[in-house]
PDB file of C-alpha atoms in Angstrom:
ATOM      1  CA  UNK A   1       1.296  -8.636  -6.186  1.00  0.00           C
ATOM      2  CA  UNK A   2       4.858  -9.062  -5.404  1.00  0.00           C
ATOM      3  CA  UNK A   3       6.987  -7.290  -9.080  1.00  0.00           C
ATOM      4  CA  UNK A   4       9.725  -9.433  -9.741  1.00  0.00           C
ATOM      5  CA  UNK A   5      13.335  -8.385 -11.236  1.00  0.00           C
ATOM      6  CA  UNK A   6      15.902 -10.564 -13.051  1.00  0.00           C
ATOM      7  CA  UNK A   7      18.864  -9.810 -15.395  1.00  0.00           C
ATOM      8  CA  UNK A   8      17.905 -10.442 -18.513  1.00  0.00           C
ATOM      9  CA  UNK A   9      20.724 -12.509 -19.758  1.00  0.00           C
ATOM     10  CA  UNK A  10      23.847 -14.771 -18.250  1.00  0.00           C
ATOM     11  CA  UNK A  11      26.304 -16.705 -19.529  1.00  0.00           C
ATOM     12  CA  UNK A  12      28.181 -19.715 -18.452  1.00  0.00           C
ATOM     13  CA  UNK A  13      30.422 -22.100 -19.226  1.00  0.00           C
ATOM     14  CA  UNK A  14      29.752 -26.076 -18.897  1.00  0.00           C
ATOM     15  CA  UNK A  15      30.791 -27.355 -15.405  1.00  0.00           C
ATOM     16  CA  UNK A  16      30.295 -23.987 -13.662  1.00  0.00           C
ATOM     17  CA  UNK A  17      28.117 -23.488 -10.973  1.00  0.00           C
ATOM     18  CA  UNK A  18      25.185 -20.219 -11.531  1.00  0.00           C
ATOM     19  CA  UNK A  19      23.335 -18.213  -9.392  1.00  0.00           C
ATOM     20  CA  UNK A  20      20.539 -16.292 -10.852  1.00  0.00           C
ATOM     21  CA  UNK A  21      19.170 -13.579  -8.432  1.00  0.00           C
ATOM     22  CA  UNK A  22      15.839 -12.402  -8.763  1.00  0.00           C
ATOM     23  CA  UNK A  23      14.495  -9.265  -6.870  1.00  0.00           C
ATOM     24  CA  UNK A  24      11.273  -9.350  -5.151  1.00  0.00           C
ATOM     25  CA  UNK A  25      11.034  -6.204  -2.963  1.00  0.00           C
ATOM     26  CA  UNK A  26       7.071  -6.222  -2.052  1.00  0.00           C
ATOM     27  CA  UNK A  27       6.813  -9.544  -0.870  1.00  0.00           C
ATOM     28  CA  UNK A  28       4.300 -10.041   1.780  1.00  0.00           C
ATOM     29  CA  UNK A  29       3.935 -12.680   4.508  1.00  0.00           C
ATOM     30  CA  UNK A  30       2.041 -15.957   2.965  1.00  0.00           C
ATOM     31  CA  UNK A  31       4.210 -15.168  -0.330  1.00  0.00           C
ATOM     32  CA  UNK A  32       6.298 -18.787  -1.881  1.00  0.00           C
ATOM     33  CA  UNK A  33       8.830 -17.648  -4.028  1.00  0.00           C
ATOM     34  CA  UNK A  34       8.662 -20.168  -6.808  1.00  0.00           C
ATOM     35  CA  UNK A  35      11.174 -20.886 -10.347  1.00  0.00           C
ATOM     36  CA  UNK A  36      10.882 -22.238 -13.563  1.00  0.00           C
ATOM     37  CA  UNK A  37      12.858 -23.133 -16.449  1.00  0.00           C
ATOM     38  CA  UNK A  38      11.492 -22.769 -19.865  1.00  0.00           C
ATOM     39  CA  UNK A  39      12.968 -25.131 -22.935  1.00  0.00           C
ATOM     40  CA  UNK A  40      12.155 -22.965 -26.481  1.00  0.00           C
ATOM     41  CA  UNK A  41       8.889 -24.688 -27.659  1.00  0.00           C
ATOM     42  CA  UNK A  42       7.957 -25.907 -24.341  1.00  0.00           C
ATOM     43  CA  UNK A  43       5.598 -24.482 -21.499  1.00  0.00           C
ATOM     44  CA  UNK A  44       7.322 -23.549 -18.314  1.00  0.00           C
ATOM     45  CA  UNK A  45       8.157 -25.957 -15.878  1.00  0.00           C
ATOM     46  CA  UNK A  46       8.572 -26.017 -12.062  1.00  0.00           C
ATOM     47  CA  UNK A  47      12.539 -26.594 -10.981  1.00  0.00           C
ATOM     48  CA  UNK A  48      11.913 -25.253  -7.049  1.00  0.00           C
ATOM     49  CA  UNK A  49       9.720 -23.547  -4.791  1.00  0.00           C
ATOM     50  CA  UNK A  50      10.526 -21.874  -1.238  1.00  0.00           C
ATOM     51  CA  UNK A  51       9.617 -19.958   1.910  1.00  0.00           C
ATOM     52  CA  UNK A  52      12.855 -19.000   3.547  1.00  0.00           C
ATOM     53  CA  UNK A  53      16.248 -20.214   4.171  1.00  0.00           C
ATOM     54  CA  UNK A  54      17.506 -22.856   1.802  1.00  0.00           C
ATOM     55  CA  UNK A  55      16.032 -25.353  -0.365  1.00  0.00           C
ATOM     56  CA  UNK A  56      17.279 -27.927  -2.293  1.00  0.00           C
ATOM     57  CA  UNK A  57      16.156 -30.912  -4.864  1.00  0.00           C
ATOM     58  CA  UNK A  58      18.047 -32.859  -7.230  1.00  0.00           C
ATOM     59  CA  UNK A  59      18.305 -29.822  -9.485  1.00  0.00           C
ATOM     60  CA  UNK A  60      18.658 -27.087  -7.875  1.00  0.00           C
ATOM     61  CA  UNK A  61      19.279 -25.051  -4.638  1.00  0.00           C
ATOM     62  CA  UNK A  62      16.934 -21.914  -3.525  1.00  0.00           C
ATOM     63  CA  UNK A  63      18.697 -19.512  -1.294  1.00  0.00           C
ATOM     64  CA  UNK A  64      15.802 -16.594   0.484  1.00  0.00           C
ATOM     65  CA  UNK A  65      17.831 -14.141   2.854  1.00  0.00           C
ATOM     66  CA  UNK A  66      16.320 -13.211   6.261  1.00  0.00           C
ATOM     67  CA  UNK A  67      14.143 -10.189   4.923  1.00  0.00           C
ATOM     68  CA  UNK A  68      13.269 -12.222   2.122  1.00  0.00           C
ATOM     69  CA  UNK A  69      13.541  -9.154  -0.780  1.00  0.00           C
ATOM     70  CA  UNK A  70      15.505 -11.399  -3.035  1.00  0.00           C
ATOM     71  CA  UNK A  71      16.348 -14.890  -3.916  1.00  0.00           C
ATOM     72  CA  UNK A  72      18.637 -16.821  -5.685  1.00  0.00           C
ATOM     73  CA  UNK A  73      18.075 -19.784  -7.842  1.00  0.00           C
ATOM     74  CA  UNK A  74      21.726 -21.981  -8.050  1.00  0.00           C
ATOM     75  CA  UNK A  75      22.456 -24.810 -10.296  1.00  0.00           C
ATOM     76  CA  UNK A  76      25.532 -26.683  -9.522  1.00  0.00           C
ATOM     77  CA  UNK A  77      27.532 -27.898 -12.263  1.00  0.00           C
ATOM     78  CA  UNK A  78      25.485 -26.386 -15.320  1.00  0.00           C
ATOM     79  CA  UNK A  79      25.524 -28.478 -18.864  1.00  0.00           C
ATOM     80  CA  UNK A  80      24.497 -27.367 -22.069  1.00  0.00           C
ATOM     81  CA  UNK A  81      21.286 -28.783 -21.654  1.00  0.00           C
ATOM     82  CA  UNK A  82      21.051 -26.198 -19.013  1.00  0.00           C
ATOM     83  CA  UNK A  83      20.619 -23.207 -21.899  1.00  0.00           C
ATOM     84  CA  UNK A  84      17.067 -21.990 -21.005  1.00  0.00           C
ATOM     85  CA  UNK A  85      14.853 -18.919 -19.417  1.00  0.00           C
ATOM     86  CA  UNK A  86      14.368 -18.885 -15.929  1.00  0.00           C
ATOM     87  CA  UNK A  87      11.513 -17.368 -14.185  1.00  0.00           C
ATOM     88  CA  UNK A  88      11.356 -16.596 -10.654  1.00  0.00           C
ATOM     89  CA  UNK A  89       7.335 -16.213  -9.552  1.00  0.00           C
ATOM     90  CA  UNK A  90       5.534 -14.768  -6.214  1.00  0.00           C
ATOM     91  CA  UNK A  91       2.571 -16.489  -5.615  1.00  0.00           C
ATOM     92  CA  UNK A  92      -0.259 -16.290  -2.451  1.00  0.00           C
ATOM     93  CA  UNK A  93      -2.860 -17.913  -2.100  1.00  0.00           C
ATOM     94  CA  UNK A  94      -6.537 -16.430  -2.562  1.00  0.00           C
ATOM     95  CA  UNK A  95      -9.277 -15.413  -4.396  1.00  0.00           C
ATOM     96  CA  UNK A  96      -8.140 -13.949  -7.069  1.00  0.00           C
ATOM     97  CA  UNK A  97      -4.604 -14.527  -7.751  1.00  0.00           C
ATOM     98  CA  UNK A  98      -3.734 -13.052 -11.177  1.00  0.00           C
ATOM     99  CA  UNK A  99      -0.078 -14.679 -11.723  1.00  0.00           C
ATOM    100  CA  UNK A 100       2.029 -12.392 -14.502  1.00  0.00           C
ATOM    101  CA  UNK A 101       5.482 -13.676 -15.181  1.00  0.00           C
ATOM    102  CA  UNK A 102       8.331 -10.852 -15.766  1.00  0.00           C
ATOM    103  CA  UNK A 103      10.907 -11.429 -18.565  1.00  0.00           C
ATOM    104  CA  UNK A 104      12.570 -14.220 -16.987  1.00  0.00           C
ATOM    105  CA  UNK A 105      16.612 -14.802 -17.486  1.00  0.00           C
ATOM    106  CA  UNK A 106      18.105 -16.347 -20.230  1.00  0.00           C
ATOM    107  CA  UNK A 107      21.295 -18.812 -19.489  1.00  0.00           C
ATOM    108  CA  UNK A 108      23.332 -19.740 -22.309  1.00  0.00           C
ATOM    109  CA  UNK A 109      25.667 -22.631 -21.069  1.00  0.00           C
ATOM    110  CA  UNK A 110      28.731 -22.522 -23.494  1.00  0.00           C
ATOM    111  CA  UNK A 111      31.222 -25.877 -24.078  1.00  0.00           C
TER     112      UNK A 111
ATOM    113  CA  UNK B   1      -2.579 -38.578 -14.741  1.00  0.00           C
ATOM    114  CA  UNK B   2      -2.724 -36.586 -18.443  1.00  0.00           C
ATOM    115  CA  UNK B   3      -1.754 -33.130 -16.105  1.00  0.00           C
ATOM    116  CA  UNK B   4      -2.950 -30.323 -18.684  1.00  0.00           C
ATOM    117  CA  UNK B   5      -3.955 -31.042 -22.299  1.00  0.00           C
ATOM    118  CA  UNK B   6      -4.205 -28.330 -24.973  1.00  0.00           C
ATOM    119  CA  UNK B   7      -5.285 -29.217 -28.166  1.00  0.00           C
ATOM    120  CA  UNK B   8      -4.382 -28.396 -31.405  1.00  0.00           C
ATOM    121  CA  UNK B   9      -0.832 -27.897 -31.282  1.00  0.00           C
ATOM    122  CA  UNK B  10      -0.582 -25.994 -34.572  1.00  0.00           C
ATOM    123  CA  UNK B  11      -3.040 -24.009 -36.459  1.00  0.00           C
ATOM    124  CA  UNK B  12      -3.205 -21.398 -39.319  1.00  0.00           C
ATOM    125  CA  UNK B  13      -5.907 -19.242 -39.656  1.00  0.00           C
ATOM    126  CA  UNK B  14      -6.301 -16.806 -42.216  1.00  0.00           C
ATOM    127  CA  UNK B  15      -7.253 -13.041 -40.871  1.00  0.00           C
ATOM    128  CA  UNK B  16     -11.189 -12.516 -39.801  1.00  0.00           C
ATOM    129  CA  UNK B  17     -11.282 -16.319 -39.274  1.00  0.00           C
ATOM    130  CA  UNK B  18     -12.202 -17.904 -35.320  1.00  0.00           C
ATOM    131  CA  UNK B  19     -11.034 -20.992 -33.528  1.00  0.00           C
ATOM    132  CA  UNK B  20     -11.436 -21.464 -29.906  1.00  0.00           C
ATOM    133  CA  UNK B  21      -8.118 -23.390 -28.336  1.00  0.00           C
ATOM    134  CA  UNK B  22      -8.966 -26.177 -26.125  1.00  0.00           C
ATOM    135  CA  UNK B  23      -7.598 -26.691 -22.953  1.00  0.00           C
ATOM    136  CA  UNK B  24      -8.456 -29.236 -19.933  1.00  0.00           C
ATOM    137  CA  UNK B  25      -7.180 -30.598 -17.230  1.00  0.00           C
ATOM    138  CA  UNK B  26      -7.514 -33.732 -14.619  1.00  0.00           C
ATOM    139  CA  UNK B  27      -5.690 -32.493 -11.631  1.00  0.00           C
ATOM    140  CA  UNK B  28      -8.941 -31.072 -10.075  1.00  0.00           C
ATOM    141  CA  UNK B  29      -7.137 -27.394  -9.735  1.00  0.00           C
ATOM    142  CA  UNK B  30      -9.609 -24.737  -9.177  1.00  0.00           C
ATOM    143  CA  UNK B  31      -7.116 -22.143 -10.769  1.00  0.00           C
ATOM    144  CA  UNK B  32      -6.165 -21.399 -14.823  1.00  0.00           C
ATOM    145  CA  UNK B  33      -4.683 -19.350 -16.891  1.00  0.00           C
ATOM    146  CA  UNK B  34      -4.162 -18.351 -20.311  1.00  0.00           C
ATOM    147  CA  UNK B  35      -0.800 -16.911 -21.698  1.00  0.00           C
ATOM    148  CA  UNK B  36       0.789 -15.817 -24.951  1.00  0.00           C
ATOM    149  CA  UNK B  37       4.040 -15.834 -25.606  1.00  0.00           C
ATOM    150  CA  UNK B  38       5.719 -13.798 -28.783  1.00  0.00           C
ATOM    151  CA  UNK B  39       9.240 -14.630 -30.352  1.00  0.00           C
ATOM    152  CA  UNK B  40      12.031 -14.274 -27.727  1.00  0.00           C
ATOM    153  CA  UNK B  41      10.034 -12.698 -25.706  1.00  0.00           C
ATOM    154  CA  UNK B  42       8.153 -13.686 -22.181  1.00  0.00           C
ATOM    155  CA  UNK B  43       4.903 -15.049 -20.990  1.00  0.00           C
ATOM    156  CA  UNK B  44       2.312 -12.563 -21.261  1.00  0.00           C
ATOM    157  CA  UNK B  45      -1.130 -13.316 -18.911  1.00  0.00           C
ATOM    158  CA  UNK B  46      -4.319 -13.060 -21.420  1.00  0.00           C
ATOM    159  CA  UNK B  47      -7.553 -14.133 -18.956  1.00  0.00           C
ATOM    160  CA  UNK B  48      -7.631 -16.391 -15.863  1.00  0.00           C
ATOM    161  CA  UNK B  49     -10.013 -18.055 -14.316  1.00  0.00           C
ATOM    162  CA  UNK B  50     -10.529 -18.770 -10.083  1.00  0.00           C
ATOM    163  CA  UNK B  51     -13.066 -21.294 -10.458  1.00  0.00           C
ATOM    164  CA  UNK B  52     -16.063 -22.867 -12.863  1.00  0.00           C
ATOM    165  CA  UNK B  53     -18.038 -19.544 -13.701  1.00  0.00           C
ATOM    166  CA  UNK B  54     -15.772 -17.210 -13.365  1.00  0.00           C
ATOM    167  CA  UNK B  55     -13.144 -14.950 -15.024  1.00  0.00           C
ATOM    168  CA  UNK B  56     -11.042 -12.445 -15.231  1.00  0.00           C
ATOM    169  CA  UNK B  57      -8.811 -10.040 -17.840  1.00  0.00           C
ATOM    170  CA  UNK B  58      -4.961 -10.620 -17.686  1.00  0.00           C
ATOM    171  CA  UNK B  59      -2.994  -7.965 -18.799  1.00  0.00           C
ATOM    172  CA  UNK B  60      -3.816  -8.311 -22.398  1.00  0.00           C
ATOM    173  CA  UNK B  61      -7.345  -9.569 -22.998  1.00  0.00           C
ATOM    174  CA  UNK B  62      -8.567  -7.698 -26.018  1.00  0.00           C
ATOM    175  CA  UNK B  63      -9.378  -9.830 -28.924  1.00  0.00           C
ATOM    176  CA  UNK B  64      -9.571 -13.033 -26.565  1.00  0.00           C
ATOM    177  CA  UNK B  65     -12.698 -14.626 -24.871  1.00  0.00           C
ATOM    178  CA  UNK B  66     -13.089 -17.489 -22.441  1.00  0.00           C
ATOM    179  CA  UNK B  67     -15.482 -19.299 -20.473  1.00  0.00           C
ATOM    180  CA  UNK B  68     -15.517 -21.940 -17.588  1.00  0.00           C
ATOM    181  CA  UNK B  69     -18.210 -24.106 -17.582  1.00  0.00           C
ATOM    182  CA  UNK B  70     -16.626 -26.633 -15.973  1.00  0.00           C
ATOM    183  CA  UNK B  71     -13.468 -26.829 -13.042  1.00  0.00           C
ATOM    184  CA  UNK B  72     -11.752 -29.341 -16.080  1.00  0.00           C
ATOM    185  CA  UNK B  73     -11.652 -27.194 -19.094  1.00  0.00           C
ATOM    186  CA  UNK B  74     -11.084 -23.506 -19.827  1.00  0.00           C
ATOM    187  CA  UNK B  75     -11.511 -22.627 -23.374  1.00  0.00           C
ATOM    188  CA  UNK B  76      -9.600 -19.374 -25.219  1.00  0.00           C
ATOM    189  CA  UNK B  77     -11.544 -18.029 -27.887  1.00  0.00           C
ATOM    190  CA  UNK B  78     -10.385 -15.799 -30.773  1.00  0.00           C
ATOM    191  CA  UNK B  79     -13.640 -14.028 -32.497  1.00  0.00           C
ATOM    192  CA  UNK B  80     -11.540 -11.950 -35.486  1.00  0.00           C
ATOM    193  CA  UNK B  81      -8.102 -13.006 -36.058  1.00  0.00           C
ATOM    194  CA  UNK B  82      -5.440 -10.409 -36.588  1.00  0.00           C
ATOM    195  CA  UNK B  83      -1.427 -10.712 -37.424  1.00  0.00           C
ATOM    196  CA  UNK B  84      -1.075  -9.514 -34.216  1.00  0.00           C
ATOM    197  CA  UNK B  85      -2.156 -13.155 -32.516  1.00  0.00           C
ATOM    198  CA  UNK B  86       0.490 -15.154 -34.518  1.00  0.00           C
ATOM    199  CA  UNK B  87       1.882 -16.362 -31.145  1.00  0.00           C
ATOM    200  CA  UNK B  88       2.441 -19.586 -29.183  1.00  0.00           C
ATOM    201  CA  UNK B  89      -0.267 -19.865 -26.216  1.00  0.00           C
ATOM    202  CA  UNK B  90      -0.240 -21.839 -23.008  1.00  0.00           C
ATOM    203  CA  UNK B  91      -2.973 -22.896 -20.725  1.00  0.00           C
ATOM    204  CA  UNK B  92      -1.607 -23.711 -17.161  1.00  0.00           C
ATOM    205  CA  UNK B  93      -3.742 -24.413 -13.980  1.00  0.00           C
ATOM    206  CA  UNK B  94      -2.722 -24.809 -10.252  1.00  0.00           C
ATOM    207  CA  UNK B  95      -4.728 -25.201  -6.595  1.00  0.00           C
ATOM    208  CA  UNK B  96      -5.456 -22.396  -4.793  1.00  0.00           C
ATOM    209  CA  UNK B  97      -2.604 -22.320  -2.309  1.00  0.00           C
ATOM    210  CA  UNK B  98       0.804 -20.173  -2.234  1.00  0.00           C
ATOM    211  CA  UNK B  99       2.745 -23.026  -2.417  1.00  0.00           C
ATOM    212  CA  UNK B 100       1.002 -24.707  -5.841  1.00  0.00           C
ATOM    213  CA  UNK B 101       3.225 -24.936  -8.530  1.00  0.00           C
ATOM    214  CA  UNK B 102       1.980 -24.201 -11.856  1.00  0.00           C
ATOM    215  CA  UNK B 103       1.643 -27.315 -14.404  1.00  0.00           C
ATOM    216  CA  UNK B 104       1.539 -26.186 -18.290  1.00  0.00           C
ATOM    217  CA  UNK B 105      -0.046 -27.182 -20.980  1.00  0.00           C
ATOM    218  CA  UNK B 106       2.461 -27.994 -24.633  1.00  0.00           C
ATOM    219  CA  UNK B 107       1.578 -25.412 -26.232  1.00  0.00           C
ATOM    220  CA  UNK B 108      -0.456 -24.144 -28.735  1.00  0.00           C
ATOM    221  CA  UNK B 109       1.514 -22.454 -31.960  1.00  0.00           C
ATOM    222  CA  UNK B 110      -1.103 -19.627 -33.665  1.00  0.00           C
ATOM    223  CA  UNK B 111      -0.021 -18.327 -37.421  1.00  0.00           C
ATOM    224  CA  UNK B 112      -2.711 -15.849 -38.879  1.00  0.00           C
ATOM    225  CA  UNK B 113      -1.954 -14.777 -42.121  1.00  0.00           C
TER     226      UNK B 113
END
């Protein structure tokens, strides 16, 4: 299993665009890097997922360098409703696939 | 499409007593999980399960139990409630693929006192 690695904490102010980088050094092969934003009193829930290069959705972009050690999860234009943890997740597919979340970032979006 | 139910949402037990959290699903996902999450801190993985009859310790199983009788539901059972489990717990479930998101369950908020 791929270890993940994410600053703790950020902060940010509304309007600003983040980047939250999260270290994944062991990665192997078949290996989707895959974030989620958790709301306080909420379960996680999925924002983006990706292989390589660059992904984007409606709320997010996904940037995975060549070796593929580290990603970044960006979010254009944060708002207060922004303020949340953000987990970054390895996953591969297979028989057993025990799935431990690290301790996530927090972003505080500030007016 | 109900995605992943847990049921209750809040209990209080009193230490010694046992519940069993409910959890199910209607996605058809071979894959669930069980986590705990503390106060400000992050999600912590308590049993999981590849598949109806089968599971497996997380990284902190003790004073948890859990079955899978079926690929729908995946039951967490506490036998002898401590302090220690005062917690919020989420079930989550996915398909076995690298690329399957997880989908959570709301929550369930433990207080043993």
């Amino acid at each position: 299993l791929a270890k993940t690695t994410q600053p703790i904490s950020m902060d940010s102010y509304e309007g600003q665009e983040v980047n939250i980088t999260c270290s994944h050094n062991n990665i192997a092969t078949n290996d989707y890097i895959t974030w989620y934003q958790q709301f306080p009193s909420q379960g996680p829930r999925f924002i983006i997922q990706g292989y390589k290069t660059k992904v984007t959705n409606e709320v997010a972009s996904l940037f995975i360098p060549a070796d593929r050690k580290s990603s970044t999860l960006s979010l254009p234009r944060v708002s207060l409703s922004d303020t949340a943890v953000y987990y970054c997740l390895v996953t591969s597919s297979g028989s057993a696939r025990q799935l431990t979340f690290g301790s996530g970032t927090q972003l505080t979006v500030l007016p | 499409n109900a995605g992943v139910t847990q049921t209750p949402k809040f209990r209080i037990l009193k230490i010694g007593q046992s519940m069993t959290l409910q959890c199910t699903q209607d996605m058809n996902h071979n894959y669930m999980y069980w986590y705990r999450q503390d106060p400000g801190m992050g999600l912590k993985l308590i049993y999981y399960s590849v598949g109806a009859g089968i599971t497996d310790k997380g990284e902190v199983p003790n004073g948890y139990n859990v079955s899978r009788s079926t690929t729908e539901d995946f039951p967490l059972r506490l036998e002898l409630a401590a302090p220690s489990q005062t917690s919020v717990y989420f079930c989550a479930s996915t398909r076995d693929r690298a690329n399957s998101p997880l989908h959570f369950g709301n929550g369930t908020r433990l207080t043993v006192t």
